[in-house]
mmCIF file of C-alpha atoms and ligand atoms in Angstrom:
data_model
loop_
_atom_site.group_PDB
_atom_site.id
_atom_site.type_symbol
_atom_site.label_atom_id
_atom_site.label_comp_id
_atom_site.label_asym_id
_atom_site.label_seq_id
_atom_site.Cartn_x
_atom_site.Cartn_y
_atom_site.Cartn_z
ATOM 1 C CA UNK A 1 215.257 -55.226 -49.181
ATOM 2 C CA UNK A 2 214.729 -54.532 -52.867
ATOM 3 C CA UNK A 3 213.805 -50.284 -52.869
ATOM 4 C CA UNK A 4 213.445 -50.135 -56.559
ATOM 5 C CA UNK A 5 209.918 -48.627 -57.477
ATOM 6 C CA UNK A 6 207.743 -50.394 -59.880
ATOM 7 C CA UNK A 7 207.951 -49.200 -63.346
ATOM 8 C CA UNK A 8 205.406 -46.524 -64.204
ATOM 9 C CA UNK A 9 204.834 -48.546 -67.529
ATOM 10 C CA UNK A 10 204.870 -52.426 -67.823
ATOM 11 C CA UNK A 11 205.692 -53.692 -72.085
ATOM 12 C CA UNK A 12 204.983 -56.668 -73.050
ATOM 13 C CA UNK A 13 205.062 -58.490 -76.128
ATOM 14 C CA UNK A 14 201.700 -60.073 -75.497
ATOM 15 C CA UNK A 15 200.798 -61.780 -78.752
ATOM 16 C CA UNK A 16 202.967 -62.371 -81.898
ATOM 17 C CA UNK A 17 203.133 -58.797 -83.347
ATOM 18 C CA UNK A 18 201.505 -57.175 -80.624
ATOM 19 C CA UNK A 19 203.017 -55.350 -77.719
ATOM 20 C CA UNK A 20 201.025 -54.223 -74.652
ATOM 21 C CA UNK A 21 201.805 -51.272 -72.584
ATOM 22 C CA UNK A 22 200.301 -50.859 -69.476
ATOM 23 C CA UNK A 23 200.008 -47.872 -67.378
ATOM 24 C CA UNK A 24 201.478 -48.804 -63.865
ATOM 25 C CA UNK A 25 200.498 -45.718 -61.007
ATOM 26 C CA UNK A 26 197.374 -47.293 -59.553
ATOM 27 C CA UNK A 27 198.035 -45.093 -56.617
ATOM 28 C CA UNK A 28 197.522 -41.706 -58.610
ATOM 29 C CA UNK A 29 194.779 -43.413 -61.054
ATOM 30 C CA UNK A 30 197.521 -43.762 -63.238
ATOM 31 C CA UNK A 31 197.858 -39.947 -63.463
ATOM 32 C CA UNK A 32 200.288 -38.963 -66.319
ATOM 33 C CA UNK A 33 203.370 -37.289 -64.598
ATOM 34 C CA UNK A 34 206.868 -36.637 -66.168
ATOM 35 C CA UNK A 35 207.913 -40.328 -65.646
ATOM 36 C CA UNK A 36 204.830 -41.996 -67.476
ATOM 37 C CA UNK A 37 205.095 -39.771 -70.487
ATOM 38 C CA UNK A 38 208.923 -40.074 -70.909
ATOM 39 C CA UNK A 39 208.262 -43.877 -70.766
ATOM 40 C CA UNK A 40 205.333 -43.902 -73.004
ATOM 41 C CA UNK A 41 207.324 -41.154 -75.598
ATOM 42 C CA UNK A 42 210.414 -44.395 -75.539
ATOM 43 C CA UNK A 43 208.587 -47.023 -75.679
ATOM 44 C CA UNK A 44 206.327 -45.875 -79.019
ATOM 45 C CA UNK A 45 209.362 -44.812 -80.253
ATOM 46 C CA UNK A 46 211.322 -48.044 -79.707
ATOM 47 C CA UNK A 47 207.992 -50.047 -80.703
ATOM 48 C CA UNK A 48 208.104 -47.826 -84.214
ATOM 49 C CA UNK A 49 211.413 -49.456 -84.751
ATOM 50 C CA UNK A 50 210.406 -53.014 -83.873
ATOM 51 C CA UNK A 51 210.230 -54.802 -86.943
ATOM 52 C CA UNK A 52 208.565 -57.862 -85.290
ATOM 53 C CA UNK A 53 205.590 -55.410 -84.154
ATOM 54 C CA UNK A 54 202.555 -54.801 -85.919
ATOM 55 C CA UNK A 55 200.053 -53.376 -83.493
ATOM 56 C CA UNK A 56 200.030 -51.606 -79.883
ATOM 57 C CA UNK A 57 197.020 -52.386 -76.954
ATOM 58 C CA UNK A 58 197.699 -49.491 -74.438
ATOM 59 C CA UNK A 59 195.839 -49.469 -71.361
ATOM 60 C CA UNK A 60 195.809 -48.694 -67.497
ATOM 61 C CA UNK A 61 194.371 -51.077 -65.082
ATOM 62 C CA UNK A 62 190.676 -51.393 -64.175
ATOM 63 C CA UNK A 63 190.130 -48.451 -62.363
ATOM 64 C CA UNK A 64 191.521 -45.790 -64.220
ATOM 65 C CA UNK A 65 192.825 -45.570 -68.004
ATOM 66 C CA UNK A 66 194.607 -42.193 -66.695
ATOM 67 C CA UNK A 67 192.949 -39.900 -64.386
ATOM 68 C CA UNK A 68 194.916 -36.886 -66.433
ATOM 69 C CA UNK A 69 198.338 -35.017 -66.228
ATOM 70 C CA UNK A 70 199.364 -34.858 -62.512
ATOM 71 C CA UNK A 71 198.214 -32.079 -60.692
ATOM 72 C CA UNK A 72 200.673 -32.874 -57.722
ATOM 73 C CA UNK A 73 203.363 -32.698 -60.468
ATOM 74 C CA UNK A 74 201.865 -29.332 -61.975
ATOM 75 C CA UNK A 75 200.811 -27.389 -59.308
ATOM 76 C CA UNK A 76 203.972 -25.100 -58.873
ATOM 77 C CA UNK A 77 205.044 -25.166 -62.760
ATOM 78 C CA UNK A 78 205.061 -21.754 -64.698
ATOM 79 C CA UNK A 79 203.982 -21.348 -68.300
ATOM 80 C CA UNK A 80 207.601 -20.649 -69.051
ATOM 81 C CA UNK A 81 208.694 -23.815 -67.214
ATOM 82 C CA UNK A 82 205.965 -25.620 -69.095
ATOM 83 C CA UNK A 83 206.893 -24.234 -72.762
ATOM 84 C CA UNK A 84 210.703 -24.736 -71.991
ATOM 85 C CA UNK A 85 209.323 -28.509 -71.163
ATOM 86 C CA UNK A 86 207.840 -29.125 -75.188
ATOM 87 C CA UNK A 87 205.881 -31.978 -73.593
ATOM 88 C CA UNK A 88 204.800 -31.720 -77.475
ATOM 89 C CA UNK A 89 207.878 -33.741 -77.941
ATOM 90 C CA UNK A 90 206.377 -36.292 -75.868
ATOM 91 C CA UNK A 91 202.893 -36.755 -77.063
ATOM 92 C CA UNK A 92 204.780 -36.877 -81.039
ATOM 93 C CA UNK A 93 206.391 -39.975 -80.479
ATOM 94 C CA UNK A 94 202.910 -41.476 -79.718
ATOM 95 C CA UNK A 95 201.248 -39.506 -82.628
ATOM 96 C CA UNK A 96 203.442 -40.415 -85.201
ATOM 97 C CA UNK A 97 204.320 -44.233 -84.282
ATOM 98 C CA UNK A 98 203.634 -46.062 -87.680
ATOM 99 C CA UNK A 99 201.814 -49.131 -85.971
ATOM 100 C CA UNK A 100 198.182 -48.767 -85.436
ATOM 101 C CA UNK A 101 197.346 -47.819 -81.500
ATOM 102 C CA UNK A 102 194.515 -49.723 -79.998
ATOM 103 C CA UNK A 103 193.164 -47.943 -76.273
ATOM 104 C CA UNK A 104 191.493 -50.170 -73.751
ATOM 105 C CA UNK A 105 189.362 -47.860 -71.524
ATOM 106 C CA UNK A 106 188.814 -49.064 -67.753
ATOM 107 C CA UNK A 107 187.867 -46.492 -65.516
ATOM 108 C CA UNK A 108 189.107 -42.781 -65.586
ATOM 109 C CA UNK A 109 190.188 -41.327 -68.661
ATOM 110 C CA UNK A 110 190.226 -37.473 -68.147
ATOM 111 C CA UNK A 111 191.911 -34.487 -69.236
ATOM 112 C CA UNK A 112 195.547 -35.699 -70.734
ATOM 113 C CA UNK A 113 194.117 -38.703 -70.433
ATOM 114 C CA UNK A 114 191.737 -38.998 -72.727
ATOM 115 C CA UNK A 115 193.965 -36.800 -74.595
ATOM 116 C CA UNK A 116 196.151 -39.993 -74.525
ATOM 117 C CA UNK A 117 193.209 -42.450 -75.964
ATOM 118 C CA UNK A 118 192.251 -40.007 -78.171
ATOM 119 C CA UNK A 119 195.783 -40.605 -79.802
ATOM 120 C CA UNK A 120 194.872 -44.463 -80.190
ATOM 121 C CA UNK A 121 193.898 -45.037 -83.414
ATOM 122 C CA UNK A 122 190.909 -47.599 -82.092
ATOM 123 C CA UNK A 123 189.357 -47.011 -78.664
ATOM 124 C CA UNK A 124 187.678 -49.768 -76.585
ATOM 125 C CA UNK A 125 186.168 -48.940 -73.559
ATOM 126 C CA UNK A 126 184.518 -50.786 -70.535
ATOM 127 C CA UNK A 127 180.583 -50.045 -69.376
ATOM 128 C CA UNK A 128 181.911 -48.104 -66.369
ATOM 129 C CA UNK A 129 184.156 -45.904 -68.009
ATOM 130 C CA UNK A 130 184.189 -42.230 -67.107
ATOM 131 C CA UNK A 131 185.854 -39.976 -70.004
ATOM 132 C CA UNK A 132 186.084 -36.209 -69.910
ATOM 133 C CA UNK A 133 188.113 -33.325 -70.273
ATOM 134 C CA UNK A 134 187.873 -31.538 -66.633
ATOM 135 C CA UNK A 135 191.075 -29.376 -67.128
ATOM 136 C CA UNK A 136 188.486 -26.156 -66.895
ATOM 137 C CA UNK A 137 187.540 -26.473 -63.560
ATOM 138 C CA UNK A 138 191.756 -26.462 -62.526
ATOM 139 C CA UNK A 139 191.840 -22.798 -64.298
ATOM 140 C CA UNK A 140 193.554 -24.126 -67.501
ATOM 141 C CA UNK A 141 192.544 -26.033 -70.599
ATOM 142 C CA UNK A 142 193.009 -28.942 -72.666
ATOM 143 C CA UNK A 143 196.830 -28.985 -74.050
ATOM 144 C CA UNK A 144 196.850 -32.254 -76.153
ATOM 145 C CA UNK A 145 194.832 -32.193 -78.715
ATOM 146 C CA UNK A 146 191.658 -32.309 -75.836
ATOM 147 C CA UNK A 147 189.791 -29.206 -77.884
ATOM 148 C CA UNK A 148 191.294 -30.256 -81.761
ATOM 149 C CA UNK A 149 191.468 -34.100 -81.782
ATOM 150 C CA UNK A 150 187.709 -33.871 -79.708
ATOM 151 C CA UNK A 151 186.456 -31.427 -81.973
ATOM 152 C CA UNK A 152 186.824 -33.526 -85.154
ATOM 153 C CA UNK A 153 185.965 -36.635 -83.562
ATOM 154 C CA UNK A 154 182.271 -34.943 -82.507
ATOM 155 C CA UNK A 155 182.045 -31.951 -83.437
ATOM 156 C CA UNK A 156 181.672 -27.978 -82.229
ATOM 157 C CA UNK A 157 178.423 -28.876 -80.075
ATOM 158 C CA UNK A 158 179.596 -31.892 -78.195
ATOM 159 C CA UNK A 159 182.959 -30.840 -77.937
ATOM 160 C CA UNK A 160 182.455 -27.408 -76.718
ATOM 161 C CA UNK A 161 179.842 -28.854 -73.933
ATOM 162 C CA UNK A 162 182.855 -31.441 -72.757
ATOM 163 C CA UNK A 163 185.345 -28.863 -72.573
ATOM 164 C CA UNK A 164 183.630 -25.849 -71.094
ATOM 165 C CA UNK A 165 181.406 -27.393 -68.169
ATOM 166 C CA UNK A 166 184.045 -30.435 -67.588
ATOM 167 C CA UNK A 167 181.462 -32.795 -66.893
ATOM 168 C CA UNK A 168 182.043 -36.695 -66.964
ATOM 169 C CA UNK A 169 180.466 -38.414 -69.256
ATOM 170 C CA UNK A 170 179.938 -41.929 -69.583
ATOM 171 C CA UNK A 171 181.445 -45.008 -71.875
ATOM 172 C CA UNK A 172 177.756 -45.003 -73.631
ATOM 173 C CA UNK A 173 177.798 -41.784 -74.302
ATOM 174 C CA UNK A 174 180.957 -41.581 -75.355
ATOM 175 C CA UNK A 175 180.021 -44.179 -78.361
ATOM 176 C CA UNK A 176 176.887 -41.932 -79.213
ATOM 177 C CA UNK A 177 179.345 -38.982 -79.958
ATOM 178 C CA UNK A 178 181.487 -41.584 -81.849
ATOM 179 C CA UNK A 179 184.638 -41.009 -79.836
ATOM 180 C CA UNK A 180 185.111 -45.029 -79.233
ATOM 181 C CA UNK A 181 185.289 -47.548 -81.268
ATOM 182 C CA UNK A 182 183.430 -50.341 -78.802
ATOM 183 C CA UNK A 183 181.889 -50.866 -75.865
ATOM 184 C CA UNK A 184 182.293 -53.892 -73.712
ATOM 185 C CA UNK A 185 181.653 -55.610 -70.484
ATOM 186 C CA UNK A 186 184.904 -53.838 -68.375
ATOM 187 C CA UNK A 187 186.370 -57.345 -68.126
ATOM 188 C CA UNK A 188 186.159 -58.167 -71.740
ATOM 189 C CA UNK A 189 187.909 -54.434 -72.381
ATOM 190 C CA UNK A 190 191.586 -55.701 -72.634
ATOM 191 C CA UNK A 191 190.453 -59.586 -74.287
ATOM 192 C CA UNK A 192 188.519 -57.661 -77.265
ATOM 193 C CA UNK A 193 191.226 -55.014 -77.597
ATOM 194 C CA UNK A 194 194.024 -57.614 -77.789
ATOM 195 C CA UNK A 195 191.495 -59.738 -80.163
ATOM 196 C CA UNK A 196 191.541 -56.768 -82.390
ATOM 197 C CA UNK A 197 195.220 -56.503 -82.454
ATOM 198 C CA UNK A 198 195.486 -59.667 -83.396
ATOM 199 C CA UNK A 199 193.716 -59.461 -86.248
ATOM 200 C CA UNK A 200 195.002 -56.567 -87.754
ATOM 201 C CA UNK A 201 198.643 -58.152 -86.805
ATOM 202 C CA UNK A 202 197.157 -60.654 -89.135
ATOM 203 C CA UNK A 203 196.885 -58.228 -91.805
ATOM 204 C CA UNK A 204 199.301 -57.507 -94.882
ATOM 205 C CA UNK A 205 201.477 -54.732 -92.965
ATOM 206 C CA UNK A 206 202.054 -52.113 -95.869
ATOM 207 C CA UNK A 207 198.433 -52.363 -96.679
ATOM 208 C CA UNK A 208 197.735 -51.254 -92.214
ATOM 209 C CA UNK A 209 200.539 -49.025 -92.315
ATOM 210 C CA UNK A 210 199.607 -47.367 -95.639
ATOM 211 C CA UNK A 211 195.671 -46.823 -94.456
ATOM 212 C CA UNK A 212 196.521 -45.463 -90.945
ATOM 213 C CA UNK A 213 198.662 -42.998 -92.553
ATOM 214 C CA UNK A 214 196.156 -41.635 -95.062
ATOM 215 C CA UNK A 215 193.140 -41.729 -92.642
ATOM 216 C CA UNK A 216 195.080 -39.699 -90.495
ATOM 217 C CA UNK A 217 196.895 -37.460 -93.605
ATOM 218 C CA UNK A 218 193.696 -37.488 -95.484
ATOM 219 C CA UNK A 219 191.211 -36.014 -92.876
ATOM 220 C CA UNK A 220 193.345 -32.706 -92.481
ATOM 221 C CA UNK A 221 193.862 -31.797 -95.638
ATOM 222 C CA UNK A 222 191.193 -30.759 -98.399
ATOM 223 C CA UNK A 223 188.986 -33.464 -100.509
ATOM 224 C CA UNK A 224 190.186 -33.783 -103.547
ATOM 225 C CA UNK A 225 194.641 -33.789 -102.113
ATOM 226 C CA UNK A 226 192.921 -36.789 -99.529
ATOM 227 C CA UNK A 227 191.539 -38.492 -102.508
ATOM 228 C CA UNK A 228 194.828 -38.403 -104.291
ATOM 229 C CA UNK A 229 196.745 -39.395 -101.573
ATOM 230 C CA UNK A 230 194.540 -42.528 -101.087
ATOM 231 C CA UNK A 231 194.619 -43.072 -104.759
ATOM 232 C CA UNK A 232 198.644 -43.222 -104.569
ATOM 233 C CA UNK A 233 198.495 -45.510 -101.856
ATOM 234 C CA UNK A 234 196.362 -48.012 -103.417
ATOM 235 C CA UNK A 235 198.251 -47.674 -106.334
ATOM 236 C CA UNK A 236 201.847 -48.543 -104.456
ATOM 237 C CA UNK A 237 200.101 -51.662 -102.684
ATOM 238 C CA UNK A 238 199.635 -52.989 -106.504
ATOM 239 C CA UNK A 239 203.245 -53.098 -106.319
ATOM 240 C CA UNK A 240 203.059 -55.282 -103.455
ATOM 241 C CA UNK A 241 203.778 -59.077 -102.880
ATOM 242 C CA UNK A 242 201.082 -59.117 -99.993
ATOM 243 C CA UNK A 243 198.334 -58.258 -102.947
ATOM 244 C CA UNK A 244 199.704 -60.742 -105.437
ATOM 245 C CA UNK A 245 199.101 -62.895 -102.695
ATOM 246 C CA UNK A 246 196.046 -61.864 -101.410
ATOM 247 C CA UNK A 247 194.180 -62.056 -105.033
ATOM 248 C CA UNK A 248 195.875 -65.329 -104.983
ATOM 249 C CA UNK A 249 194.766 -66.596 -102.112
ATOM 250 C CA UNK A 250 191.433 -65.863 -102.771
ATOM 251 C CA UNK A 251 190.979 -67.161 -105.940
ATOM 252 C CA UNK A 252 192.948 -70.652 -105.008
ATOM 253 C CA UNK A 253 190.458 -70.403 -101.859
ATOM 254 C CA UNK A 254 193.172 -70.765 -99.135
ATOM 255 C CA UNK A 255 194.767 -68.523 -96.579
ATOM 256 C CA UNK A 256 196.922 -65.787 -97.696
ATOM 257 C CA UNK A 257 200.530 -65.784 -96.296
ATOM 258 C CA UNK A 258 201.578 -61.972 -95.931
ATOM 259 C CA UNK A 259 204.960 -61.071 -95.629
ATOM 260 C CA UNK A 260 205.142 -57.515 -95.266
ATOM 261 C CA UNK A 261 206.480 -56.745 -99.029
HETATM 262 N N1 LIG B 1 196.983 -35.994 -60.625
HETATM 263 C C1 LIG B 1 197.562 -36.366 -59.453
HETATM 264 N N2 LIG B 1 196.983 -37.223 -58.594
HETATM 265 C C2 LIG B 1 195.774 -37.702 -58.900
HETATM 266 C C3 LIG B 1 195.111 -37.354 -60.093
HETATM 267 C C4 LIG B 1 195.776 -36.463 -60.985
HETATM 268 N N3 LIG B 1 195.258 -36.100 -62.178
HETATM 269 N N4 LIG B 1 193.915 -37.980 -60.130
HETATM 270 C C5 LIG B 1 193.846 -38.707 -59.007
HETATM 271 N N5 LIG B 1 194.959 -38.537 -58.258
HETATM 272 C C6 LIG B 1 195.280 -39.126 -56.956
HETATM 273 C C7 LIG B 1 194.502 -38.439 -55.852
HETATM 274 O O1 LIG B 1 195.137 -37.244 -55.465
HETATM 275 C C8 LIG B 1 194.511 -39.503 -54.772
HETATM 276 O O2 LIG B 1 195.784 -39.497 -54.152
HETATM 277 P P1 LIG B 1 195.894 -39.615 -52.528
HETATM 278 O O3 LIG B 1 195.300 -40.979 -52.222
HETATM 279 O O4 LIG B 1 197.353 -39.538 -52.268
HETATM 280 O O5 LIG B 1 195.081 -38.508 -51.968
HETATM 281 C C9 LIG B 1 194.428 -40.799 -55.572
HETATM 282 O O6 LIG B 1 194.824 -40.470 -56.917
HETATM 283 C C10 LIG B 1 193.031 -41.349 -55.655
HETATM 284 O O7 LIG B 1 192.198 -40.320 -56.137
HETATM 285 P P2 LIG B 1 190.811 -39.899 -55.425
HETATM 286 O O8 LIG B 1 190.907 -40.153 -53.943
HETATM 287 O O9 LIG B 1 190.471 -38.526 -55.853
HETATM 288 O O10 LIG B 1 189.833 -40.983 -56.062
HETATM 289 P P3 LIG B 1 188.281 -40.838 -56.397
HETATM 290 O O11 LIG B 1 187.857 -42.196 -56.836
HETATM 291 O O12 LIG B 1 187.549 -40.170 -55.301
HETATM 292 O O13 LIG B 1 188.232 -39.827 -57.681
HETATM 293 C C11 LIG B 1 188.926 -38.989 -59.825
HETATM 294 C C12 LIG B 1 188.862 -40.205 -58.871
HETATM 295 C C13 LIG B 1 187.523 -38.600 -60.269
HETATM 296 C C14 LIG B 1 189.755 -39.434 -61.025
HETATM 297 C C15 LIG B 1 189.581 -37.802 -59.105
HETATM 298 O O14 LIG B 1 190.794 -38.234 -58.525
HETATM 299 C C16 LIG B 1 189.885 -36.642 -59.983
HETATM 300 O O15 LIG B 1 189.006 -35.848 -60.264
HETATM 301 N N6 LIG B 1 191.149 -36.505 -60.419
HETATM 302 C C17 LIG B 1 191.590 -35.356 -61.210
HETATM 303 C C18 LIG B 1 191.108 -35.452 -62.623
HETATM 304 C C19 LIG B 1 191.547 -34.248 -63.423
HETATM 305 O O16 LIG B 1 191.231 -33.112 -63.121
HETATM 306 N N7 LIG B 1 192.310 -34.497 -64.504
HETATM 307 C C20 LIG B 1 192.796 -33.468 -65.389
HETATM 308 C C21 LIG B 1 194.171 -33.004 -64.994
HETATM 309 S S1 LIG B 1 194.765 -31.650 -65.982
HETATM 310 C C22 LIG B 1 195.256 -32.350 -67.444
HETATM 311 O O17 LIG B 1 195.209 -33.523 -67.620
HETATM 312 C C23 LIG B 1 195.786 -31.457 -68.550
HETATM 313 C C24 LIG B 1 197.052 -30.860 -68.161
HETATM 314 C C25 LIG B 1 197.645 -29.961 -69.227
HETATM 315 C C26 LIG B 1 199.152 -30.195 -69.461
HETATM 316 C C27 LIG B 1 200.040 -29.938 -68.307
HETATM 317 C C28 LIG B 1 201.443 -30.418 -68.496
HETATM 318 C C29 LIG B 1 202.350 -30.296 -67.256
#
């Protein structure tokens, strides 16, 4: 008899240009332990490389997104063991892959969890989804990026209530605050997700690439450098191919044909 234990995350190359990762620990809500992150840190890593890629759908399953770090895993760790770990290796590969990140929410996303959509450059999340950072009631706080990426996603008043009671919140909610994108009957989360990936693998890559990376760039750094910096970028897509084409395109009234140059 086979013993080999499923993977903890499932790739696929879905649609042309778009891979799908899927978070595979139903039993633990898909809580985040060593062997999910290492896999998740590779395969964004790997995907970055992928020259046939041009978006990523991440997900879990229809219970739970990812119910958090795991707490079985953390339990007996020691701050030393945990700085000597630099899980802030880990969560970089996902932070700085290239390719823009699209999160379909089903179900639990807490603590790293939502940590881990709130990495996704697009969230979509299902009617029933729960989101929240509980990590205060364990005795500890948020560790990636659950007080700084939720803080300038909602703001101080939002972000401090989330954080400091640990309450749930719900999918509805969570699009009042503006920290997701969509939300969508929980069985159309993954079909609109992967119907927004395909359209923006549609899309003239240098033009996706080059916007992701000043969004992201531009929204840490004063006004008038973020300005620039978009400026630049517009400038370098003149040099492109894709916009020749693109004016083209439009003005002959037929479908562009982008090919990444
Ligand atoms: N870790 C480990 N196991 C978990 C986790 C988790 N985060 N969440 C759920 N599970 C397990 C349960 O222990 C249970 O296992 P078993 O069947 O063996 O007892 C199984 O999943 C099903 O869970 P429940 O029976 O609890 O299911 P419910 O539907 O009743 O509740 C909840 C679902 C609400 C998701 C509930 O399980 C829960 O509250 N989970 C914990 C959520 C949480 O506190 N998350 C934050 C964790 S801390 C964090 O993410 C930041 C860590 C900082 C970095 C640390 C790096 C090492």
């Amino acid at each position: 008899m086979d013993e080999t234990p499923p993977p903890v995350l499932l790739v696929e190359h879905i649609l042309p240009g778009v891979a799908l990762f899927r978070i595979n620990r139903p039993e633990a809500k898909n809580a985040l332990n060593m062997a999910v992150r290492q896999a998740l840190a590779s395969s964004f890593a790997q995907a970055a490389k992928d020259k046939s890629l041009r978006c990523i759908v991440l997900t879990g399953d229809e219970n739970s997104f990812a119910a958090g770090a795991d707490i079985r895993e953390m339990v007996d760790v020691s701050g030393i063991e945990l700085y000597q770990r630099h899980n802030e290796r880990l969560w970089a590969a996902i932070a700085d892959c290239p390719l823009p990140v699209i999160a379909a929410v089903n179900g639990f996303a807490l603590g790293g969890g939502m940590e881990l959509a709130m990495h996704a450059d697009i969230i979509v999340a299902g009617q029933s989804a729960r989101l929240g950072q509980p990590e205060v009631k364990l005795g500890i706080m948020p560790g990636a990026g659950g007080t700084q990426r939720l803080v300038r996603a909602v703001g101080k008043f939002q972000a401090m209530r989330i954080c400091l009671t640990g309450d749930l919140f719900t999918a509805a909610n969570a699009l009042n605050m503006g920290l997701v994108s969509a939300v969508v009957p929980d069985d159309e989360t993954l079909p609109e997700a992967l119907r927004l990936a395909a359209q923006i693998a549609a899309m003239p890559p240098l033009a996706v690439g080059l916007i992701k990376e000043i969004i992201l760039q531009g929204a840490d750094i004063p006004l008038a450098a973020a300005l620039t910096l978009e400026r630049k970028g517009l400038q370098f897509l003149f040099g492109s191919s894709d916009k020749q084409e693109g004016m083209q395109a439009f003005l002959e009234k037929r479908k562009p044909q982008f090919t990444g140059c």
